[in-house]
Amino acid sequence: MSFHQAPKADLERGVSTLGGRRLVFHCHHYNVFLQRTIEDALQERAPGLLVAAGMEAARAMLQGLEAEAASASPAEALRRAADTFAAQGFGRLDVGLLGAGGGEVTVAPSHYAVGWVSRWGKRPTPACFFVAGFLGGVVAAAYRLAPERITSRECTCVAAGDERCSFRVEVW
Ligand SMILES: [Zn+2]
């Protein structure tokens, strides 16, 4: 059973929305170029910004989806988030170990890792900042937590030569 909800297209205005938030589709070329530009400009400050941006975008969109049609449980909200993530082409999240206290998550394949490697090859550090942020937003939305209580980081990344992309979400 899929919990995915399709974006709404307003053809009169030329605007697509998901959970009441505007949605723009970009290919991996655009996404990894944008990320590289931000990393080049901000250096060590880039990861925090990229994760925070991903978290806020996900949290706002998922809260919007919950406002339109509430999930029956936090577990269902997690599945909806994973299905929505996959439907946008970012990869398949395994959120089976995720709960109110956070947990471990994997994604396969990761749009950002595959995109980065296809454009520039391997890198020395994990690349999937958006995914880490998205997962923080998922936990915030599913358990109605303040985003300040959540940290999320990528532990292993295909773009850095690891077998898979894995993430650790922690709730404080
Ligand atoms: Zn990765």
mmCIF file of C-alpha atoms and ligand atoms in Angstrom:
data_model
loop_
_atom_site.group_PDB
_atom_site.id
_atom_site.type_symbol
_atom_site.label_atom_id
_atom_site.label_comp_id
_atom_site.label_asym_id
_atom_site.label_seq_id
_atom_site.Cartn_x
_atom_site.Cartn_y
_atom_site.Cartn_z
ATOM 1 C CA MET A 1 0.000 0.000 0.000
ATOM 2 C CA SER A 2 1.325 3.398 -0.964
ATOM 3 C CA PHE A 3 0.736 6.499 1.117
ATOM 4 C CA HIS A 4 2.057 8.767 -1.603
ATOM 5 C CA GLN A 5 0.110 11.904 -2.411
ATOM 6 C CA ALA A 6 0.640 13.444 -5.836
ATOM 7 C CA PRO A 7 1.548 17.118 -6.196
ATOM 8 C CA LYS A 8 -1.273 19.462 -7.152
ATOM 9 C CA ALA A 9 -0.824 21.327 -10.429
ATOM 10 C CA ASP A 10 -2.395 24.766 -10.855
ATOM 11 C CA LEU A 11 -2.224 25.085 -14.633
ATOM 12 C CA GLU A 12 -3.697 28.610 -14.631
ATOM 13 C CA ARG A 13 -0.825 29.910 -12.503
ATOM 14 C CA GLY A 14 1.794 27.393 -13.651
ATOM 15 C CA VAL A 15 2.475 26.323 -10.052
ATOM 16 C CA SER A 16 2.813 22.854 -8.524
ATOM 17 C CA THR A 17 2.409 22.341 -4.789
ATOM 18 C CA LEU A 18 2.819 19.479 -2.343
ATOM 19 C CA GLY A 19 1.446 19.840 1.153
ATOM 20 C CA GLY A 20 0.665 23.447 0.298
ATOM 21 C CA ARG A 21 4.323 24.211 -0.478
ATOM 22 C CA ARG A 22 5.582 25.144 -3.918
ATOM 23 C CA LEU A 23 7.403 22.377 -5.717
ATOM 24 C CA VAL A 24 9.998 22.717 -8.476
ATOM 25 C CA PHE A 25 11.466 19.712 -10.255
ATOM 26 C CA HIS A 26 15.219 19.719 -10.932
ATOM 27 C CA CYS A 27 17.500 17.077 -12.411
ATOM 28 C CA HIS A 28 20.625 15.805 -10.648
ATOM 29 C CA HIS A 29 22.788 18.165 -12.739
ATOM 30 C CA TYR A 30 21.060 21.195 -11.235
ATOM 31 C CA ASN A 31 20.931 19.803 -7.708
ATOM 32 C CA VAL A 32 24.575 18.767 -7.413
ATOM 33 C CA PHE A 33 25.798 21.957 -9.127
ATOM 34 C CA LEU A 34 23.792 24.026 -6.648
ATOM 35 C CA GLN A 35 25.139 21.980 -3.744
ATOM 36 C CA ARG A 36 28.718 22.271 -4.989
ATOM 37 C CA THR A 37 28.349 26.036 -5.393
ATOM 38 C CA ILE A 38 27.113 26.334 -1.800
ATOM 39 C CA GLU A 39 29.872 24.054 -0.483
ATOM 40 C CA ASP A 40 32.559 25.970 -2.400
ATOM 41 C CA ALA A 41 31.278 29.292 -1.094
ATOM 42 C CA LEU A 42 30.577 28.396 2.534
ATOM 43 C CA GLN A 43 33.166 25.648 3.103
ATOM 44 C CA GLU A 44 32.708 24.163 6.620
ATOM 45 C CA ARG A 45 29.506 26.146 7.186
ATOM 46 C CA ALA A 46 27.802 24.508 4.179
ATOM 47 C CA PRO A 47 26.732 21.170 5.723
ATOM 48 C CA GLY A 48 24.797 22.818 8.542
ATOM 49 C CA LEU A 49 23.001 25.132 6.148
ATOM 50 C CA LEU A 50 22.183 22.382 3.644
ATOM 51 C CA VAL A 51 20.828 20.040 6.328
ATOM 52 C CA ALA A 52 18.796 22.823 7.958
ATOM 53 C CA ALA A 53 17.307 23.813 4.591
ATOM 54 C CA GLY A 54 16.356 20.216 3.826
ATOM 55 C CA MET A 55 14.801 19.811 7.253
ATOM 56 C CA GLU A 56 12.707 22.955 7.015
ATOM 57 C CA ALA A 57 11.520 22.189 3.477
ATOM 58 C CA ALA A 58 10.525 18.648 4.461
ATOM 59 C CA ARG A 59 8.923 19.621 7.759
ATOM 60 C CA ALA A 60 6.781 22.334 6.185
ATOM 61 C CA MET A 61 5.684 20.112 3.285
ATOM 62 C CA LEU A 62 4.946 17.065 5.467
ATOM 63 C CA GLN A 63 3.037 19.149 8.025
ATOM 64 C CA GLY A 64 1.006 20.453 5.099
ATOM 65 C CA LEU A 65 0.210 16.923 3.968
ATOM 66 C CA GLU A 66 -0.802 16.011 7.531
ATOM 67 C CA ALA A 67 -3.069 19.085 7.690
ATOM 68 C CA GLU A 68 -4.760 18.040 4.433
ATOM 69 C CA ALA A 69 -5.250 14.396 5.529
ATOM 70 C CA ALA A 70 -3.889 13.299 8.883
ATOM 71 C CA SER A 71 -2.049 9.988 9.098
ATOM 72 C CA ALA A 72 -3.563 7.424 11.457
ATOM 73 C CA SER A 73 -0.296 7.070 13.380
ATOM 74 C CA PRO A 74 3.297 8.325 13.425
ATOM 75 C CA ALA A 75 4.320 5.070 11.701
ATOM 76 C CA GLU A 76 1.915 5.858 8.861
ATOM 77 C CA ALA A 77 3.294 9.402 8.682
ATOM 78 C CA LEU A 78 6.793 7.920 8.313
ATOM 79 C CA ARG A 79 5.631 5.665 5.487
ATOM 80 C CA ARG A 80 3.892 8.601 3.786
ATOM 81 C CA ALA A 81 7.099 10.620 4.012
ATOM 82 C CA ALA A 82 9.154 7.750 2.572
ATOM 83 C CA ASP A 83 6.668 7.233 -0.266
ATOM 84 C CA THR A 84 6.581 10.954 -1.019
ATOM 85 C CA PHE A 85 10.403 11.091 -1.026
ATOM 86 C CA ALA A 86 10.554 8.161 -3.458
ATOM 87 C CA ALA A 87 7.840 9.623 -5.688
ATOM 88 C CA GLN A 88 9.946 12.773 -6.129
ATOM 89 C CA GLY A 89 12.853 10.638 -7.385
ATOM 90 C CA PHE A 90 15.173 11.012 -4.387
ATOM 91 C CA GLY A 91 15.428 7.268 -3.630
ATOM 92 C CA ARG A 92 13.772 4.700 -1.373
ATOM 93 C CA LEU A 93 14.092 5.405 2.364
ATOM 94 C CA ASP A 94 14.063 2.513 4.829
ATOM 95 C CA VAL A 95 12.450 4.127 7.875
ATOM 96 C CA GLY A 96 11.701 0.841 9.678
ATOM 97 C CA LEU A 97 14.131 1.645 12.492
ATOM 98 C CA LEU A 98 12.995 5.256 12.877
ATOM 99 C CA GLY A 99 10.919 6.280 15.896
ATOM 100 C CA ALA A 100 10.143 9.096 18.316
ATOM 101 C CA GLY A 101 13.730 8.956 19.560
ATOM 102 C CA GLY A 102 15.222 9.030 16.061
ATOM 103 C CA GLY A 103 17.168 6.095 14.666
ATOM 104 C CA GLU A 104 19.073 4.763 11.688
ATOM 105 C CA VAL A 105 17.853 5.170 8.114
ATOM 106 C CA THR A 106 19.204 4.080 4.757
ATOM 107 C CA VAL A 107 18.359 5.322 1.274
ATOM 108 C CA ALA A 108 18.938 3.460 -1.970
ATOM 109 C CA PRO A 109 19.712 4.735 -4.413
ATOM 110 C CA SER A 110 20.335 8.293 -3.258
ATOM 111 C CA HIS A 111 19.643 10.898 -5.944
ATOM 112 C CA TYR A 112 22.387 13.118 -4.541
ATOM 113 C CA ALA A 113 25.052 10.387 -4.192
ATOM 114 C CA VAL A 114 24.411 8.961 -7.654
ATOM 115 C CA GLY A 115 24.210 12.441 -9.146
ATOM 116 C CA TRP A 116 27.444 13.565 -7.501
ATOM 117 C CA VAL A 117 29.403 10.482 -8.581
ATOM 118 C CA SER A 118 28.056 10.666 -12.131
ATOM 119 C CA ARG A 119 29.135 14.300 -12.425
ATOM 120 C CA TRP A 120 32.385 14.486 -10.444
ATOM 121 C CA GLY A 121 33.239 11.035 -9.156
ATOM 122 C CA LYS A 122 33.850 10.122 -5.521
ATOM 123 C CA ARG A 123 34.351 12.741 -2.827
ATOM 124 C CA PRO A 124 36.047 12.443 0.579
ATOM 125 C CA THR A 125 32.946 13.242 2.649
ATOM 126 C CA PRO A 126 29.230 12.318 2.489
ATOM 127 C CA ALA A 127 27.168 14.214 -0.083
ATOM 128 C CA CYS A 128 23.539 13.688 0.885
ATOM 129 C CA PHE A 129 22.857 16.739 3.047
ATOM 130 C CA PHE A 130 19.341 17.187 1.687
ATOM 131 C CA VAL A 131 18.466 13.613 2.647
ATOM 132 C CA ALA A 132 19.805 14.106 6.192
ATOM 133 C CA GLY A 133 17.712 17.250 6.513
ATOM 134 C CA PHE A 134 14.646 15.615 5.025
ATOM 135 C CA LEU A 135 14.867 12.834 7.627
ATOM 136 C CA GLY A 136 15.010 15.375 10.441
ATOM 137 C CA GLY A 137 11.888 16.986 9.001
ATOM 138 C CA VAL A 138 10.217 13.586 8.784
ATOM 139 C CA VAL A 139 10.710 12.928 12.505
ATOM 140 C CA ALA A 140 9.634 16.472 13.410
ATOM 141 C CA ALA A 141 6.429 16.154 11.385
ATOM 142 C CA ALA A 142 5.561 12.568 12.358
ATOM 143 C CA TYR A 143 6.039 13.109 16.101
ATOM 144 C CA ARG A 144 5.162 16.827 16.211
ATOM 145 C CA LEU A 145 8.550 17.812 17.568
ATOM 146 C CA ALA A 146 10.255 21.189 17.431
ATOM 147 C CA PRO A 147 13.006 21.049 14.785
ATOM 148 C CA GLU A 148 15.484 22.434 17.315
ATOM 149 C CA ARG A 149 15.288 19.106 19.151
ATOM 150 C CA ILE A 150 16.484 17.109 16.139
ATOM 151 C CA THR A 151 19.890 16.525 14.633
ATOM 152 C CA SER A 152 20.469 14.414 11.556
ATOM 153 C CA ARG A 153 23.644 13.462 9.758
ATOM 154 C CA GLU A 154 24.847 11.059 7.119
ATOM 155 C CA CYS A 155 27.209 8.381 8.485
ATOM 156 C CA THR A 156 28.193 6.539 5.294
ATOM 157 C CA CYS A 157 27.711 7.620 1.675
ATOM 158 C CA VAL A 158 28.035 5.994 -1.716
ATOM 159 C CA ALA A 159 29.532 9.250 -2.999
ATOM 160 C CA ALA A 160 32.341 8.842 -0.450
ATOM 161 C CA GLY A 161 33.008 5.237 -1.479
ATOM 162 C CA ASP A 162 30.821 3.465 1.092
ATOM 163 C CA GLU A 163 28.498 0.589 0.205
ATOM 164 C CA ARG A 164 25.374 2.546 1.066
ATOM 165 C CA CYS A 165 24.067 5.864 2.283
ATOM 166 C CA SER A 166 23.104 5.647 5.967
ATOM 167 C CA PHE A 167 21.898 8.308 8.355
ATOM 168 C CA ARG A 168 21.534 8.851 12.090
ATOM 169 C CA VAL A 169 18.643 10.962 13.392
ATOM 170 C CA GLU A 170 18.791 11.968 17.059
ATOM 171 C CA VAL A 171 16.138 13.634 19.206
ATOM 172 C CA TRP A 172 17.302 15.697 22.176
HETATM 173 ZN ZN ZN B 1 24.915 9.600 0.485
#
